[in-house]
Short mmCIF file of C-alpha atoms in Angstrom, two decimals:
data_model
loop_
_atom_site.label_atom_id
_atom_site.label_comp_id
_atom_site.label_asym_id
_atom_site.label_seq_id
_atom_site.Cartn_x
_atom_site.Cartn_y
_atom_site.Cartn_z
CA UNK A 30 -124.15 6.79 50.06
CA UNK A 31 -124.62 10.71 50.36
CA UNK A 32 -128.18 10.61 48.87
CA UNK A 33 -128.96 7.99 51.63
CA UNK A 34 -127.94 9.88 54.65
CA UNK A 35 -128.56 13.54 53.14
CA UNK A 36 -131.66 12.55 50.92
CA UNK A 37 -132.73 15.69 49.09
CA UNK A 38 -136.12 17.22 49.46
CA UNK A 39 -137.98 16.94 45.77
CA UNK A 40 -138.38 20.44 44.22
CA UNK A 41 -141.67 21.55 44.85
CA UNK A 42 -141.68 24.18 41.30
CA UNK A 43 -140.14 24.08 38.30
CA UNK A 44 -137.59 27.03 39.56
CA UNK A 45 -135.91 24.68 41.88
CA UNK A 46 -135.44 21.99 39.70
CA UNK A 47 -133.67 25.06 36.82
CA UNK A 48 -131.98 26.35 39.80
CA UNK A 49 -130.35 22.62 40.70
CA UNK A 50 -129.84 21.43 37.42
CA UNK A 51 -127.91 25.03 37.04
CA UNK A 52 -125.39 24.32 39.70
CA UNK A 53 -125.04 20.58 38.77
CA UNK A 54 -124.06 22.30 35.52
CA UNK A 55 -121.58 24.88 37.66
CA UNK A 56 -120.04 22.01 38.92
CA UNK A 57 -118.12 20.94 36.32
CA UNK A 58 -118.53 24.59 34.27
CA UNK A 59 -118.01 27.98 35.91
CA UNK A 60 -118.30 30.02 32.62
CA UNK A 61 -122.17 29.79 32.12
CA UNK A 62 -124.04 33.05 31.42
CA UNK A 63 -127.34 33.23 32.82
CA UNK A 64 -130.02 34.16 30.60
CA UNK A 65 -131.25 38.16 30.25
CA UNK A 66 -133.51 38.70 33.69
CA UNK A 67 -132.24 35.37 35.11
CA UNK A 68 -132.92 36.74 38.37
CA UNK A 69 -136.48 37.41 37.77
CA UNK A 70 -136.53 33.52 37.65
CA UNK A 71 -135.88 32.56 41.00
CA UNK A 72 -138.09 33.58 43.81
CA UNK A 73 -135.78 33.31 46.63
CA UNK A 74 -132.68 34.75 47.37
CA UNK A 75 -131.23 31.06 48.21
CA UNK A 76 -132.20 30.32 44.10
CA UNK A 77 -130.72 33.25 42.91
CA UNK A 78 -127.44 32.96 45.16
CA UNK A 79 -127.67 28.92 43.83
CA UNK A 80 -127.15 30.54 40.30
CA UNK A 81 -123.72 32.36 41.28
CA UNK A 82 -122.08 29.00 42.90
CA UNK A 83 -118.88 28.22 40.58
CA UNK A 84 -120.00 30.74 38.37
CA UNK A 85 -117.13 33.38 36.88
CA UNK A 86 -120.39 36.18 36.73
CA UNK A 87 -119.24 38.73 38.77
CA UNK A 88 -116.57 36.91 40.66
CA UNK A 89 -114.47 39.34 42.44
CA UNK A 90 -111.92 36.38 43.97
CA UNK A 91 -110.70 33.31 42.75
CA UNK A 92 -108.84 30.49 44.73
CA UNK A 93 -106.33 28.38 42.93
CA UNK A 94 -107.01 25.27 45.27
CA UNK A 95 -104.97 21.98 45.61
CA UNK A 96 -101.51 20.77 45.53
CA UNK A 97 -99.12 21.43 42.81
CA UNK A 98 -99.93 19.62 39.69
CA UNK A 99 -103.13 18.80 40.42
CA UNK A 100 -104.77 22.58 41.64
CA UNK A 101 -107.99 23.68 39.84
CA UNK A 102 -109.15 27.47 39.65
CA UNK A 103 -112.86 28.14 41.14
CA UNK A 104 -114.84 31.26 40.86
CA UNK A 105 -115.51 33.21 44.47
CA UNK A 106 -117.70 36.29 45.75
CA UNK A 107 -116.78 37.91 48.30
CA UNK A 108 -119.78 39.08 50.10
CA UNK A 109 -121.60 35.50 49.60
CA UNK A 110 -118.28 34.04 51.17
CA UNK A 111 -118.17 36.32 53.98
CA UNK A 112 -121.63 35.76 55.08
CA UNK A 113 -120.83 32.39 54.56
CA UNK A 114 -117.48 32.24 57.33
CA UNK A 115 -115.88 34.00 59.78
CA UNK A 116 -112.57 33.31 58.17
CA UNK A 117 -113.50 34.33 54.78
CA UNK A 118 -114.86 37.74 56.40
CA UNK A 119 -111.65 38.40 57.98
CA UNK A 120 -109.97 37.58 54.67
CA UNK A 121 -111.62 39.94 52.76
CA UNK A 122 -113.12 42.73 54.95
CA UNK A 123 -111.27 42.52 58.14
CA UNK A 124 -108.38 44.50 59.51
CA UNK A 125 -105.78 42.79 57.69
CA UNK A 126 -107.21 41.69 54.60
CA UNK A 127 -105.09 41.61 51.20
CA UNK A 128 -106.63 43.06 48.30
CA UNK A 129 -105.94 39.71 46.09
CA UNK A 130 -107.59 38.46 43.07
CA UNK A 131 -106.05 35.17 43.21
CA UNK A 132 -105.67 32.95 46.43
CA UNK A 133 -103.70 29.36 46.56
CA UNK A 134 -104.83 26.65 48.72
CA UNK A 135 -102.70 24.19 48.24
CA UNK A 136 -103.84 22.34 51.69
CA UNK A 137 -107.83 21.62 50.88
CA UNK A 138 -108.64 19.03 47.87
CA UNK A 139 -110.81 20.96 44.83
CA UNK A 140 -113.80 18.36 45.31
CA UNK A 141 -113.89 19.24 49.16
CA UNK A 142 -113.46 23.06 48.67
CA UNK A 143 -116.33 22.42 46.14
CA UNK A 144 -118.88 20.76 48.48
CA UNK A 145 -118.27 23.42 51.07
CA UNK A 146 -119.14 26.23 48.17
CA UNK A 147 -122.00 24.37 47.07
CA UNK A 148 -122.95 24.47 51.05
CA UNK A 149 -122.07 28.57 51.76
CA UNK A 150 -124.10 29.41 48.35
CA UNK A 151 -126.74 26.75 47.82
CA UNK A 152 -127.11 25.80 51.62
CA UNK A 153 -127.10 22.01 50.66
CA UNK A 154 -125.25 19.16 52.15
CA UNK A 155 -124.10 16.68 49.29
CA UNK A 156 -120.79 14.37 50.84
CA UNK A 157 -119.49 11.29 49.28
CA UNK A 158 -117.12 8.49 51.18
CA UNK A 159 -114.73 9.53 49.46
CA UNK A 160 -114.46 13.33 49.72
CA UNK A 161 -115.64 13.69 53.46
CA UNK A 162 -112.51 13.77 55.47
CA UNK A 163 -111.47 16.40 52.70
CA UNK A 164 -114.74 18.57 53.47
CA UNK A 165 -114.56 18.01 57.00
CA UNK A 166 -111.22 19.44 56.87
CA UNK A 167 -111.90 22.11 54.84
CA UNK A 168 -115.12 23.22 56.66
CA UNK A 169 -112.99 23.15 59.75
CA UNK A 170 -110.11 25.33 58.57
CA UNK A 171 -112.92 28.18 57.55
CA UNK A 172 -115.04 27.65 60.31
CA UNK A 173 -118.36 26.49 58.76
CA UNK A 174 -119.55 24.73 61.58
CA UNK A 175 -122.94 23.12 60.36
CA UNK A 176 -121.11 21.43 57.52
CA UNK A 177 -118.48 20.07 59.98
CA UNK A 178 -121.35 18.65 62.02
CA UNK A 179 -122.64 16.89 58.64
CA UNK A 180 -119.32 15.56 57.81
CA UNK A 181 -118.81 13.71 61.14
CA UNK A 182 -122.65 12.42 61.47
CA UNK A 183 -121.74 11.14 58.02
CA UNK A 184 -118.63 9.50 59.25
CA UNK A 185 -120.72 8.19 62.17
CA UNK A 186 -123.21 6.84 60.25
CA UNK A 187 -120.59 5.15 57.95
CA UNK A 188 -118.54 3.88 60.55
CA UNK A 189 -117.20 -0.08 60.46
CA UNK A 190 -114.66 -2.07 61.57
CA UNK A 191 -113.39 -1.74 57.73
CA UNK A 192 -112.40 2.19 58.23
CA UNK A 193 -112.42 2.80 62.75
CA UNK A 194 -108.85 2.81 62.76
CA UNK A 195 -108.56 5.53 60.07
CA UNK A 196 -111.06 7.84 61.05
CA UNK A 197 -109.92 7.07 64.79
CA UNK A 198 -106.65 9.10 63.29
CA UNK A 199 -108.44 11.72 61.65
CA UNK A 200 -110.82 12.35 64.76
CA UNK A 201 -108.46 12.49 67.19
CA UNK A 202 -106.44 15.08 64.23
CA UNK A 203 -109.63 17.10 64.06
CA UNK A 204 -110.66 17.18 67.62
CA UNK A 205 -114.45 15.29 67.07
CA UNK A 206 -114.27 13.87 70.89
CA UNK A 207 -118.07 12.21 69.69
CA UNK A 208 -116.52 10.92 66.59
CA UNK A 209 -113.02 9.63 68.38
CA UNK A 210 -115.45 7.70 71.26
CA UNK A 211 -117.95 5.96 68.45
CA UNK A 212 -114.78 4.59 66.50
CA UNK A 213 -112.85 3.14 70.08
CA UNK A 214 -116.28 1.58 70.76
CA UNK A 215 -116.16 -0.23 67.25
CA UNK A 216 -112.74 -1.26 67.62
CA UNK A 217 -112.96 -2.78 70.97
CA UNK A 218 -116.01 -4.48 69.99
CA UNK A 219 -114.61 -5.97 67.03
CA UNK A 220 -111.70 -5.71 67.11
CA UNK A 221 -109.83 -8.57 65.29
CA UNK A 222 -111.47 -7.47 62.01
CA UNK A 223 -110.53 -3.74 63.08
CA UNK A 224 -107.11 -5.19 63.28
CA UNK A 225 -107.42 -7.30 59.88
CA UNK A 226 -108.62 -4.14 58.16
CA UNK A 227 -106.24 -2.58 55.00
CA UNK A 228 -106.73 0.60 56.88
CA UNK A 229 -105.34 -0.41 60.03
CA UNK A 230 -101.83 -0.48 58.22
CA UNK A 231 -102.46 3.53 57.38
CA UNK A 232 -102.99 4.52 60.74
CA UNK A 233 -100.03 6.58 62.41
CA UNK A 234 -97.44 5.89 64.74
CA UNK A 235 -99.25 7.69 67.37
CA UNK A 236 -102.75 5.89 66.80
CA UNK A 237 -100.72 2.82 66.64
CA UNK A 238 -99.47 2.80 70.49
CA UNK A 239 -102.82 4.11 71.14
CA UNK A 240 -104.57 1.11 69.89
CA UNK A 241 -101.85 -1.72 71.05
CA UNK A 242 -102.51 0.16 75.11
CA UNK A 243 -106.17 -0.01 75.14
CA UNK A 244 -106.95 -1.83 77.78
CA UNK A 245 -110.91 -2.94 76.26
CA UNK A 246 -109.49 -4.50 73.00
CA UNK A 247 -111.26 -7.52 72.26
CA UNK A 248 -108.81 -9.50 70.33
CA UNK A 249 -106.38 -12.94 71.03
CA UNK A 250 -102.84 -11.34 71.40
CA UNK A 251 -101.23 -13.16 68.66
CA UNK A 252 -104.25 -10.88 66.54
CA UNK A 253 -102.79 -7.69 67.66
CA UNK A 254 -99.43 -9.05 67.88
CA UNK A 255 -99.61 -10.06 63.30
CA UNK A 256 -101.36 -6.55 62.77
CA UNK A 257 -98.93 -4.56 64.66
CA UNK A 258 -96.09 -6.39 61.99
CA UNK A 259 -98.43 -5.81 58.86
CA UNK A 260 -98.49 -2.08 59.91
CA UNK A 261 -94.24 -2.12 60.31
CA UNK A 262 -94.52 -3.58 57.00
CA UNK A 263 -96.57 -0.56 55.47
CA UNK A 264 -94.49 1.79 57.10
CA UNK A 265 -91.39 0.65 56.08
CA UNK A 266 -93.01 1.25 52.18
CA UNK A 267 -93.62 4.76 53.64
CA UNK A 268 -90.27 5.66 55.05
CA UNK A 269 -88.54 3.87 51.71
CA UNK A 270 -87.05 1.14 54.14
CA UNK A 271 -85.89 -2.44 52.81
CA UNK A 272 -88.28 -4.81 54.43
CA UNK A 273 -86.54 -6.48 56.59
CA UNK A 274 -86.91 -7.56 60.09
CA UNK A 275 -84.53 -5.00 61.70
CA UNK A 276 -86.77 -2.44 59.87
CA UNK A 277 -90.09 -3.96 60.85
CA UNK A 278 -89.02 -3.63 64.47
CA UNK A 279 -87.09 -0.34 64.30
CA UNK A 280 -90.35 1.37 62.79
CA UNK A 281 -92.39 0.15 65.17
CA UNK A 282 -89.97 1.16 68.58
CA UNK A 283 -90.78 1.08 72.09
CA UNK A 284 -94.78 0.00 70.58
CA UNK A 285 -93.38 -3.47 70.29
CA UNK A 286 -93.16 -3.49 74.27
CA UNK A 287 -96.98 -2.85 74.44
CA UNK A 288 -98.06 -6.02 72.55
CA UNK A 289 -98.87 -8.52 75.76
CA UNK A 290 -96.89 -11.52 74.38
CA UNK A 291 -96.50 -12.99 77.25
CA UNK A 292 -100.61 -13.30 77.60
CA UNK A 293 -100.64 -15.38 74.48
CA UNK A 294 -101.91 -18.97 74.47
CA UNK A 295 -98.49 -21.07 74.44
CA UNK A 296 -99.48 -22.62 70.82
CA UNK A 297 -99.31 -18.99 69.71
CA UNK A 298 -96.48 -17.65 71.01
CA UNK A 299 -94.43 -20.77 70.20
CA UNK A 300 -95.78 -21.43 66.33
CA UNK A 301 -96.18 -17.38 65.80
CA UNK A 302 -94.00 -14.57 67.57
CA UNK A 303 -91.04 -16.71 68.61
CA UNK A 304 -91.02 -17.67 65.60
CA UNK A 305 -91.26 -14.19 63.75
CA UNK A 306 -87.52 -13.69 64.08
CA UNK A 307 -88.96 -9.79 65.92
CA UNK A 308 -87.93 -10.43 68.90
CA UNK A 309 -84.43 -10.68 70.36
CA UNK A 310 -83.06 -14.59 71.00
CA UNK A 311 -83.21 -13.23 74.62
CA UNK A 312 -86.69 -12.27 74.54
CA UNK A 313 -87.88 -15.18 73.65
CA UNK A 314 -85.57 -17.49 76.05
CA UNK A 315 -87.66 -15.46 78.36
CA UNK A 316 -90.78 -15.05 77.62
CA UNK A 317 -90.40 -19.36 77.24
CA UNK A 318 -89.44 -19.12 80.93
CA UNK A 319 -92.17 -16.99 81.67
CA UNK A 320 -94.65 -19.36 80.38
CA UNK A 321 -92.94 -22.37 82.10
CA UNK A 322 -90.55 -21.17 85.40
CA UNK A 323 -91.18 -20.59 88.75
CA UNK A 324 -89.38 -18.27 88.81
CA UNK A 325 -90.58 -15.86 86.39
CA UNK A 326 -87.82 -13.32 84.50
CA UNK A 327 -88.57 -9.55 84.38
CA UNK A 328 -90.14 -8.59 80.83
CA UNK A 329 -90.09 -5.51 78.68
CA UNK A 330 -93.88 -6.58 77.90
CA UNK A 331 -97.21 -6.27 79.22
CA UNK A 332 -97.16 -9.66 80.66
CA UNK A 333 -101.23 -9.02 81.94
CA UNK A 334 -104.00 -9.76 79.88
CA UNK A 335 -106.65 -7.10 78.44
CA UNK A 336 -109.65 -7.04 80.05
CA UNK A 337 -111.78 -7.00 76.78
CA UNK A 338 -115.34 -6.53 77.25
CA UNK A 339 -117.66 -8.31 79.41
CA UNK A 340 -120.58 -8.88 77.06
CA UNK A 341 -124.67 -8.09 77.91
CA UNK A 342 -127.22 -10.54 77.70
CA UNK A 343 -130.43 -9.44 77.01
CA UNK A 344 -133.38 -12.56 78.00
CA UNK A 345 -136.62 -12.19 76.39
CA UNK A 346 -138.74 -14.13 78.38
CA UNK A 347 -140.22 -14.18 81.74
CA UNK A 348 -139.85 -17.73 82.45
CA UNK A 349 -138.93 -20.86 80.67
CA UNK A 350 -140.69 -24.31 81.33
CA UNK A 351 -140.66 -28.26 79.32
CA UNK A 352 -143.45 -30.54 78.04
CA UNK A 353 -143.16 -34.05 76.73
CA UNK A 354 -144.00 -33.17 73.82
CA UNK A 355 -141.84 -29.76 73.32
CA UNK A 356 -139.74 -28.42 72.04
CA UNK A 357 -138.73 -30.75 68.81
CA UNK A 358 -136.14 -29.76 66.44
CA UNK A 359 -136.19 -31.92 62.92
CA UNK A 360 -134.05 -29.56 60.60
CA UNK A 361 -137.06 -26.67 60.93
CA UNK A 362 -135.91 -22.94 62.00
CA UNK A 363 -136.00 -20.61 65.02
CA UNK A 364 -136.38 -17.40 64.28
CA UNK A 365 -137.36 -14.07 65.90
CA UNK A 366 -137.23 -10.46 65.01
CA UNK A 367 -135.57 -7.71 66.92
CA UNK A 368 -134.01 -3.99 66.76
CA UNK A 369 -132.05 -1.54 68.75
CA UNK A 370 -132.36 2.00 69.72
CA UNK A 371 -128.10 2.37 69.94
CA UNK A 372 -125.52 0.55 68.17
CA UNK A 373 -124.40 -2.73 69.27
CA UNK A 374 -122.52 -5.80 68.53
CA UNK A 375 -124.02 -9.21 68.78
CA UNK A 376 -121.20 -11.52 69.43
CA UNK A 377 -124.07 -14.29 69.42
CA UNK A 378 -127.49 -16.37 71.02
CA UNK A 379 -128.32 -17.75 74.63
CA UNK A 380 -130.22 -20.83 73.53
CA UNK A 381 -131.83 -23.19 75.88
CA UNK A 382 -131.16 -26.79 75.71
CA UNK A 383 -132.00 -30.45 76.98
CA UNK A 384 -134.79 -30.85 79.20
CA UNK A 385 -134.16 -34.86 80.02
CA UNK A 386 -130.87 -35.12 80.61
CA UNK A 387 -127.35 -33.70 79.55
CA UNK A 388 -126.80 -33.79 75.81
CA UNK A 389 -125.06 -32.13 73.08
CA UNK A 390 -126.39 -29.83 70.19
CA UNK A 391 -125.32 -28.69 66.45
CA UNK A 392 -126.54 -24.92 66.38
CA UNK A 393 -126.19 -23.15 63.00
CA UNK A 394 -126.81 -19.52 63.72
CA UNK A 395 -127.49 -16.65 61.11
CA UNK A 396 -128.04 -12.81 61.65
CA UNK A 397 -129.26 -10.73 58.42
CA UNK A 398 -131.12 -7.62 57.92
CA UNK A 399 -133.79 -7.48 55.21
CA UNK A 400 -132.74 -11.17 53.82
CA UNK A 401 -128.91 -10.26 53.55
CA UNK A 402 -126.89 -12.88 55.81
CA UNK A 403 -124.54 -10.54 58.11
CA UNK A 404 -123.23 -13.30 59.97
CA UNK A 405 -123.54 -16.69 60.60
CA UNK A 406 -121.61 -19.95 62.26
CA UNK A 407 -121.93 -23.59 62.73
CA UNK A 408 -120.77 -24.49 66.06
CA UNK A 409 -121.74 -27.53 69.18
CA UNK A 410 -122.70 -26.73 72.37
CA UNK A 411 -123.40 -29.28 75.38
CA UNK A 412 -126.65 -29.07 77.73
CA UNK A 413 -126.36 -30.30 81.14
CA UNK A 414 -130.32 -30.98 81.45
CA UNK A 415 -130.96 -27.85 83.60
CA UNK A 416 -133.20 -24.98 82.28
CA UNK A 417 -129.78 -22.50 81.84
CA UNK A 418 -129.29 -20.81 78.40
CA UNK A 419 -126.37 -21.47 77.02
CA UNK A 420 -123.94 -19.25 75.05
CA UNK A 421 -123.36 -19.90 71.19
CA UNK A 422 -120.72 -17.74 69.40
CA UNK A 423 -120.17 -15.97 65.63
CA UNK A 424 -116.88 -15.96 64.91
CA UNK A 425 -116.83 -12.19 64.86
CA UNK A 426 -119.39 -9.93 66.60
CA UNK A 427 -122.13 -8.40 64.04
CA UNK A 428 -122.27 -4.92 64.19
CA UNK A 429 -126.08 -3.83 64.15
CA UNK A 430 -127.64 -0.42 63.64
CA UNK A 431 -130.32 1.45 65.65
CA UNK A 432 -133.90 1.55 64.45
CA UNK A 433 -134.16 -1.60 62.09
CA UNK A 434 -135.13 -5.05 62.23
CA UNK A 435 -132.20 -7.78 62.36
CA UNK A 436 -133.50 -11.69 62.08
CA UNK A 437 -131.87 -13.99 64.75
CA UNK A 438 -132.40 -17.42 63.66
CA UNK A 439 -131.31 -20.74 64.69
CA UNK A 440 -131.46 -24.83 63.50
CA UNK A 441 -130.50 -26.88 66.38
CA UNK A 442 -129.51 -30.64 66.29
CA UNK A 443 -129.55 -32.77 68.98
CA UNK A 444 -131.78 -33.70 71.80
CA UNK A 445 -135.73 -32.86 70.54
CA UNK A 446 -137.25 -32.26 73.90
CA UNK A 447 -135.88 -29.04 75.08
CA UNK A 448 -136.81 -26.11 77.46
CA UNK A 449 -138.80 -23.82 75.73
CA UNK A 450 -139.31 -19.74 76.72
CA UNK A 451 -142.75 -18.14 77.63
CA UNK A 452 -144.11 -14.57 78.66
CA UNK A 453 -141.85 -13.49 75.92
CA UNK A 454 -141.68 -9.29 75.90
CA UNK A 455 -141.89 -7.45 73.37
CA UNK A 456 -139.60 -4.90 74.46
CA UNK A 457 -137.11 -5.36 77.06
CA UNK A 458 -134.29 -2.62 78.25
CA UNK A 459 -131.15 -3.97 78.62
CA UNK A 460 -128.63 -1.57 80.52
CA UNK A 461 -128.95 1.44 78.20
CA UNK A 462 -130.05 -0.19 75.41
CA UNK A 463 -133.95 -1.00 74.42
CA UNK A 464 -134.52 -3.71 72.29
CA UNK A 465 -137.97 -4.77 70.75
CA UNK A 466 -138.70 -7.96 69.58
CA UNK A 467 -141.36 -9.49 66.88
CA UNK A 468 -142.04 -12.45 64.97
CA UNK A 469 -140.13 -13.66 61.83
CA UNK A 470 -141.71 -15.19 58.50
CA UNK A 471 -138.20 -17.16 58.57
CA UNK A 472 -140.09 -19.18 61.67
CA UNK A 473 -140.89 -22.73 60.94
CA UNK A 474 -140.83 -24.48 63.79
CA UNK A 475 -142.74 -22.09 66.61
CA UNK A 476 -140.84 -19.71 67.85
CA UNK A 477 -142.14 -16.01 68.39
CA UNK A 478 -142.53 -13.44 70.72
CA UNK A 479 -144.73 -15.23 73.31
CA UNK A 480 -142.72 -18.19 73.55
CA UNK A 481 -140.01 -20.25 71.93
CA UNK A 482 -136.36 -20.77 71.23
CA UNK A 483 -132.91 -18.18 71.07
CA UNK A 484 -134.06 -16.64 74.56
CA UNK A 485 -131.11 -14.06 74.76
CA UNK A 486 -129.08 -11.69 72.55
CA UNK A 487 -125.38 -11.72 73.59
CA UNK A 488 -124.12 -8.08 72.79
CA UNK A 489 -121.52 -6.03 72.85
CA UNK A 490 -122.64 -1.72 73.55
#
């Protein structure tokens, strides 16, 4: 994943490549001994400074880094280390520095204090998934602010519904106000698989009441309402509690309140919380009563429903128009190109329907980038014979990326004459976002950018 975002430049001598393959080596082994004249080998003072990183030649400093029992001992020079941060100047040549030949870090994991050496002596940028948050923090704590920057346009880049609610924590813990806004916008926009996510259950306490407030979460109650117990659950493990339904709800506290259980649909309140045995007998008596009374009992809860998001509808075509001969659909595919210039969420199509009449059509939709199916659904819709588009749904919005082509494609059963699009564009801006369309190979059955079928994109942005 590193090499993707941080591809490396190919060496353009032979030097370089010694000079990387030496460091690779350091990596692992900080007792090499450069040959006699090494230094007349390397050209640049970058190459020859590469040579030193993890290296015990000349070391005047070593750090003993990680926690107890699993700490690892890495060479250090002081002058490349000072140049290299503010902190590490100040440790060594300011006012109050400590003559030591040994410093402990127990705070900063080996692999991350690594990558942020390899970055102060080598001046390259090589992160992995798994070691980020670890550099990020350590580039923070010495102030090295380039590699910070690196770390969270990694994260950024990474970003999914799989991991928002984690690095949600650890932005908000860093202070990365660009990082903390990219990961709410995920997790409103999909936020049932947010919620579904294993790392939703290793969030804390505090970026668990922030998540059950937010206003923008797109997600049925009863979604929130089974995530906010998975994560009691969890944290019960963590706090060595027996899991039990006391526990469950003392763990999770006054954040119970901010679950809107009265905004559930009936069905789910009845078959799901009050069932739960979470709340109080008395709580549910009347939260029943709120569902059913005129006379509605004061609740704990947020009894008013999220606003969500209101989704964007981007329409390709200039005008729209029906033939008695057009537009049949036998089993053959609709299918356009198109790509973004921000992030966004297609929660599904606009698709026209019956042009004699009202009827009722079978739409299987599909996204996928470069023939890889990212999402797809088999649902009806029903026409009422005017030339409105009409909303088909994924079951979860599709999170797309800026600056590549996605394939929208539809096969539609049902009435064969249809309205049909024409004076497609292809490039259309849609609030902030710009979105360019072309044709798709996956096309069988006419549709392209001038004219056709799956007139809108339904986002979320």
């Amino acid at each position: 994943m590193a090499a993707d975002i941080f591809p490396r430049k190919k060496p353009a001598n032979s030097s370089s490549t010694s000079v990387q393959q030496y460091h690779q080596q350091n990596l692992s082994n900080n007792n090499l001994i450069p040959a006699p004249n090494w230094q007349g080998l390397y050209p640049t003072i970058r190459e020859r400074n590469a040579v030193m990183f993890n290296n015990d030649l000349m070391a005047d400093v070593h750090f003993v880094v990680g926690p107890p029992g699993g700490t690892q001992r890495l060479p250090g020079h002081k002058y490349v280390l000072a140049v290299g941060s503010s902190v590490f100047h100040a440790m060594f040549y300011g006012e109050l520095a400590e003559d030591k030949d040994e410093i402990r870090i127990p705070d900063v994991e080996p692999a991350a204090f690594l990558a942020m050496l390899k970055y102060i002596y080598c001046d390259e940028i090589d992160l992995a998934a798994d070691t980020v948050l670890a550099t990020l923090y350590a580039a923070k704590k010495y102030i090295v602010p380039h590699l910070a920057r690196a770390c969270v346009n990694f994260l950024e880049t990474s970003l999914s519904a799989k991991n928002a609610c984690v690095l949600l924590s650890q932005s908000c813990l860093f202070e990365e106000p660009d990082l903390t806004q990219r990961c709410w916008e995920v997790i409103d926009a999909q936020a049932e698989l947010a919620l579904k996510s294993e790392g939703f259950c290793d969030i804390d306490f505090q970026t668990l009441e922030s998540i059950l407030r937010r206003e923008t979460l797109n997600a049925k109650e009863i979604v929130v309402f089974e995530a906010a117990l998975n994560w009691a659950e969890v944290e019960c493990q963590r706090q060595d509690l027996a899991l039990s339904i006391e526990n469950k709800r003392k763990v999770l506290g006054k954040a119970l309140y901010l679950i809107r259980i009265p905004t559930m649909a009936l069905d789910d309140f009845a078959n799901g919380a009050a069932q739960s045995g979470v709340l109080t007998l008395n709580e549910t008596n009347d939260i029943f009563l709120w569902y059913t009374a005129a006379k509605k009992p004061e609740l704990q809860f947020v009894s008013k429903a999220r606003k969500g998001l209101v989704p964007q509808r981007c329409h390709r075509f200039q005008s729209c128009a029906y033939r008695s001969n057009q537009w049949r659909y036998r089993g053959r595919c609709d299918s356009i190109q198109f790509a973004v210039d921000k992030r966004v969420f297609i929660a599904g199509f606009g698709l026209y329907g019956s042009s004699c009449g009202s009827a009722e059509y079978s739409a299987k939709i599909e996204l996928k980038r470069q023939g890889v199916v990212l999402g797809q659904n088999l649902s009806k819709y029903f026409s009422d014979g005017s030339s409105n588009t009409f909303p088909v749904w994924f079951e979860y919005p599709v999170q797309i990326e800026p600056d590549t082509f996605y394939t929208a494609s539809v096969i539609l059963d049902g009435n064969e004459l249809s309205y049909f699009g024409q004076e497609g564009m292809t490039e259309v801006q849609c609030g902030k976002v710009t979105v360019q369309f072309q044709c798709s190979s996956d096309s069988t059955n006419g549709t392209g950018v001038q004219g056709g079928q799956i007139p809108e994109l339904i986002f979320y942005a």
